[in-house]
Amino acid sequence: MGAPAGDLYLRVVVRWHEFFERRGNDLYTKIPVTVSEATLGAKIEVPTIDGRSIVRIPPGTNSGNTLRLKEKGVPSARNGARGDQYVEIQVVVPLPTDERVRNLMKELERVAPADPRKDLFAKAGV
């Protein structure tokens, strides 16, 4: 009132967060899962900026696979449309702390042998 019209300039600083990484309106997180959850599939809770969400881990999920939670990111300052949240899966391998765990892992290798490096040298051209 009584002052001439003018421009208002704001400087907004987005602080670093220990868990969420922001890229534009999208958020990125890393979620640990057990070997059995990754192998068999599971429904797990993950943190979002709104609280918790249930995420379905498909059977056979590998470390590094990324799942998308639609519209769980940051609202746009322009139109309110929300970005997405991307959840990177990190499979946590247990330490073979006792003989039973070692035996179970050996049995798994025996009944379901897999060679993840089978085509490695062919792809590398070596």
PDB file of C-alpha atoms in Angstrom, residues 9-113:
ATOM      1  CA  TYR A   9      13.577 -11.802  -5.950  1.00  0.00           C
ATOM      2  CA  LEU A  10      13.899 -14.928  -3.831  1.00  0.00           C
ATOM      3  CA  ARG A  11      16.937 -17.090  -3.440  1.00  0.00           C
ATOM      4  CA  VAL A  12      16.016 -20.691  -2.692  1.00  0.00           C
ATOM      5  CA  VAL A  13      18.639 -23.127  -1.454  1.00  0.00           C
ATOM      6  CA  VAL A  14      17.822 -26.832  -1.392  1.00  0.00           C
ATOM      7  CA  ARG A  15      19.672 -28.562   1.418  1.00  0.00           C
ATOM      8  CA  TRP A  16      21.363 -31.936   1.041  1.00  0.00           C
ATOM      9  CA  HIS A  17      19.420 -34.831   2.570  1.00  0.00           C
ATOM     10  CA  GLU A  18      20.960 -37.995   3.958  1.00  0.00           C
ATOM     11  CA  PHE A  19      18.389 -40.294   2.338  1.00  0.00           C
ATOM     12  CA  PHE A  20      16.746 -38.507  -0.611  1.00  0.00           C
ATOM     13  CA  GLU A  21      18.669 -37.176  -3.598  1.00  0.00           C
ATOM     14  CA  ARG A  22      16.794 -34.604  -5.651  1.00  0.00           C
ATOM     15  CA  ARG A  23      17.201 -34.226  -9.421  1.00  0.00           C
ATOM     16  CA  GLY A  24      14.696 -31.687 -10.677  1.00  0.00           C
ATOM     17  CA  ASN A  25      11.351 -32.815  -9.286  1.00  0.00           C
ATOM     18  CA  ASP A  26      12.403 -36.469  -9.062  1.00  0.00           C
ATOM     19  CA  LEU A  27      13.782 -38.105  -5.926  1.00  0.00           C
ATOM     20  CA  TYR A  28      16.282 -40.968  -5.806  1.00  0.00           C
ATOM     21  CA  THR A  29      16.773 -43.383  -2.916  1.00  0.00           C
ATOM     22  CA  LYS A  30      18.666 -46.612  -2.252  1.00  0.00           C
ATOM     23  CA  ILE A  31      16.825 -49.379  -0.434  1.00  0.00           C
ATOM     24  CA  PRO A  32      18.478 -52.491   1.043  1.00  0.00           C
ATOM     25  CA  VAL A  33      16.711 -55.830   0.531  1.00  0.00           C
ATOM     26  CA  THR A  34      17.616 -59.339   1.610  1.00  0.00           C
ATOM     27  CA  VAL A  35      18.742 -62.059  -0.785  1.00  0.00           C
ATOM     28  CA  SER A  36      15.471 -63.933  -0.259  1.00  0.00           C
ATOM     29  CA  GLU A  37      13.375 -60.789  -0.929  1.00  0.00           C
ATOM     30  CA  ALA A  38      15.299 -60.178  -4.162  1.00  0.00           C
ATOM     31  CA  THR A  39      15.128 -63.821  -5.235  1.00  0.00           C
ATOM     32  CA  LEU A  40      11.534 -64.651  -4.320  1.00  0.00           C
ATOM     33  CA  GLY A  41       9.970 -61.200  -4.583  1.00  0.00           C
ATOM     34  CA  ALA A  42       8.417 -59.271  -1.725  1.00  0.00           C
ATOM     35  CA  LYS A  43       6.335 -56.300  -0.714  1.00  0.00           C
ATOM     36  CA  ILE A  44       8.348 -53.839   1.368  1.00  0.00           C
ATOM     37  CA  GLU A  45       7.770 -50.408   2.863  1.00  0.00           C
ATOM     38  CA  VAL A  46       9.947 -47.557   1.646  1.00  0.00           C
ATOM     39  CA  PRO A  47      10.181 -43.990   2.954  1.00  0.00           C
ATOM     40  CA  THR A  48       8.757 -41.217   0.778  1.00  0.00           C
ATOM     41  CA  ILE A  49       8.482 -37.507   1.493  1.00  0.00           C
ATOM     42  CA  ASP A  50       4.821 -38.168   2.356  1.00  0.00           C
ATOM     43  CA  GLY A  51       5.494 -41.059   4.732  1.00  0.00           C
ATOM     44  CA  ARG A  52       5.615 -44.729   3.745  1.00  0.00           C
ATOM     45  CA  SER A  53       4.715 -46.540   0.535  1.00  0.00           C
ATOM     46  CA  ILE A  54       4.491 -50.225  -0.268  1.00  0.00           C
ATOM     47  CA  VAL A  55       6.733 -51.347  -3.132  1.00  0.00           C
ATOM     48  CA  ARG A  56       6.554 -54.722  -4.850  1.00  0.00           C
ATOM     49  CA  ILE A  57       9.980 -56.245  -5.446  1.00  0.00           C
ATOM     50  CA  PRO A  58       9.648 -58.586  -8.451  1.00  0.00           C
ATOM     51  CA  PRO A  59      11.178 -62.079  -8.170  1.00  0.00           C
ATOM     52  CA  GLY A  60      14.732 -62.174  -9.521  1.00  0.00           C
ATOM     53  CA  THR A  61      15.512 -58.523  -8.787  1.00  0.00           C
ATOM     54  CA  ASN A  62      19.226 -57.703  -8.906  1.00  0.00           C
ATOM     55  CA  SER A  63      21.247 -55.070  -7.086  1.00  0.00           C
ATOM     56  CA  GLY A  64      21.137 -51.858  -9.072  1.00  0.00           C
ATOM     57  CA  ASN A  65      17.652 -52.445 -10.491  1.00  0.00           C
ATOM     58  CA  THR A  66      15.535 -49.320 -10.174  1.00  0.00           C
ATOM     59  CA  LEU A  67      11.818 -49.155  -9.441  1.00  0.00           C
ATOM     60  CA  ARG A  68       9.685 -46.065 -10.078  1.00  0.00           C
ATOM     61  CA  LEU A  69       7.111 -44.708  -7.654  1.00  0.00           C
ATOM     62  CA  LYS A  70       4.891 -42.512  -9.791  1.00  0.00           C
ATOM     63  CA  GLU A  71       4.164 -39.013  -8.449  1.00  0.00           C
ATOM     64  CA  LYS A  72       6.043 -39.586  -5.178  1.00  0.00           C
ATOM     65  CA  GLY A  73       8.617 -36.891  -5.957  1.00  0.00           C
ATOM     66  CA  VAL A  74       8.647 -33.148  -5.338  1.00  0.00           C
ATOM     67  CA  PRO A  75       5.739 -30.946  -6.487  1.00  0.00           C
ATOM     68  CA  SER A  76       6.607 -28.522  -9.275  1.00  0.00           C
ATOM     69  CA  ALA A  77       6.708 -24.875  -8.219  1.00  0.00           C
ATOM     70  CA  ARG A  78       5.102 -23.940 -11.547  1.00  0.00           C
ATOM     71  CA  ASN A  79       2.084 -26.210 -11.803  1.00  0.00           C
ATOM     72  CA  GLY A  80       2.086 -28.508  -8.754  1.00  0.00           C
ATOM     73  CA  ALA A  81       2.638 -31.653 -10.843  1.00  0.00           C
ATOM     74  CA  ARG A  82       4.750 -34.100  -8.887  1.00  0.00           C
ATOM     75  CA  GLY A  83       7.923 -35.796  -9.983  1.00  0.00           C
ATOM     76  CA  ASP A  84       8.616 -39.474  -9.388  1.00  0.00           C
ATOM     77  CA  GLN A  85      10.667 -41.300  -6.788  1.00  0.00           C
ATOM     78  CA  TYR A  86      13.190 -43.824  -8.085  1.00  0.00           C
ATOM     79  CA  VAL A  87      14.182 -46.631  -5.729  1.00  0.00           C
ATOM     80  CA  GLU A  88      17.506 -48.354  -6.428  1.00  0.00           C
ATOM     81  CA  ILE A  89      17.593 -51.869  -5.019  1.00  0.00           C
ATOM     82  CA  GLN A  90      20.672 -52.916  -3.070  1.00  0.00           C
ATOM     83  CA  VAL A  91      20.770 -56.634  -2.299  1.00  0.00           C
ATOM     84  CA  VAL A  92      22.482 -57.216   1.042  1.00  0.00           C
ATOM     85  CA  VAL A  93      24.386 -60.499   1.048  1.00  0.00           C
ATOM     86  CA  PRO A  94      24.662 -62.143   4.473  1.00  0.00           C
ATOM     87  CA  LEU A  95      28.043 -63.033   5.883  1.00  0.00           C
ATOM     88  CA  PRO A  96      28.447 -66.802   6.254  1.00  0.00           C
ATOM     89  CA  THR A  97      28.730 -66.510  10.026  1.00  0.00           C
ATOM     90  CA  ASP A  98      28.016 -70.131  10.803  1.00  0.00           C
ATOM     91  CA  GLU A  99      28.212 -73.554   9.208  1.00  0.00           C
ATOM     92  CA  ARG A 100      24.454 -73.728   8.565  1.00  0.00           C
ATOM     93  CA  VAL A 101      24.511 -70.584   6.402  1.00  0.00           C
ATOM     94  CA  ARG A 102      27.522 -71.907   4.467  1.00  0.00           C
ATOM     95  CA  ASN A 103      25.791 -75.240   3.875  1.00  0.00           C
ATOM     96  CA  LEU A 104      22.575 -73.559   2.726  1.00  0.00           C
ATOM     97  CA  MET A 105      24.499 -71.415   0.231  1.00  0.00           C
ATOM     98  CA  LYS A 106      26.376 -74.470  -1.085  1.00  0.00           C
ATOM     99  CA  GLU A 107      23.077 -76.334  -1.438  1.00  0.00           C
ATOM    100  CA  LEU A 108      21.573 -73.400  -3.340  1.00  0.00           C
ATOM    101  CA  GLU A 109      24.561 -73.386  -5.699  1.00  0.00           C
ATOM    102  CA  ARG A 110      24.149 -77.128  -6.234  1.00  0.00           C
ATOM    103  CA  VAL A 111      20.398 -77.077  -7.003  1.00  0.00           C
ATOM    104  CA  ALA A 112      20.380 -73.806  -8.981  1.00  0.00           C
ATOM    105  CA  PRO A 113      23.811 -73.376 -10.540  1.00  0.00           C
TER     106      PRO A 113
END
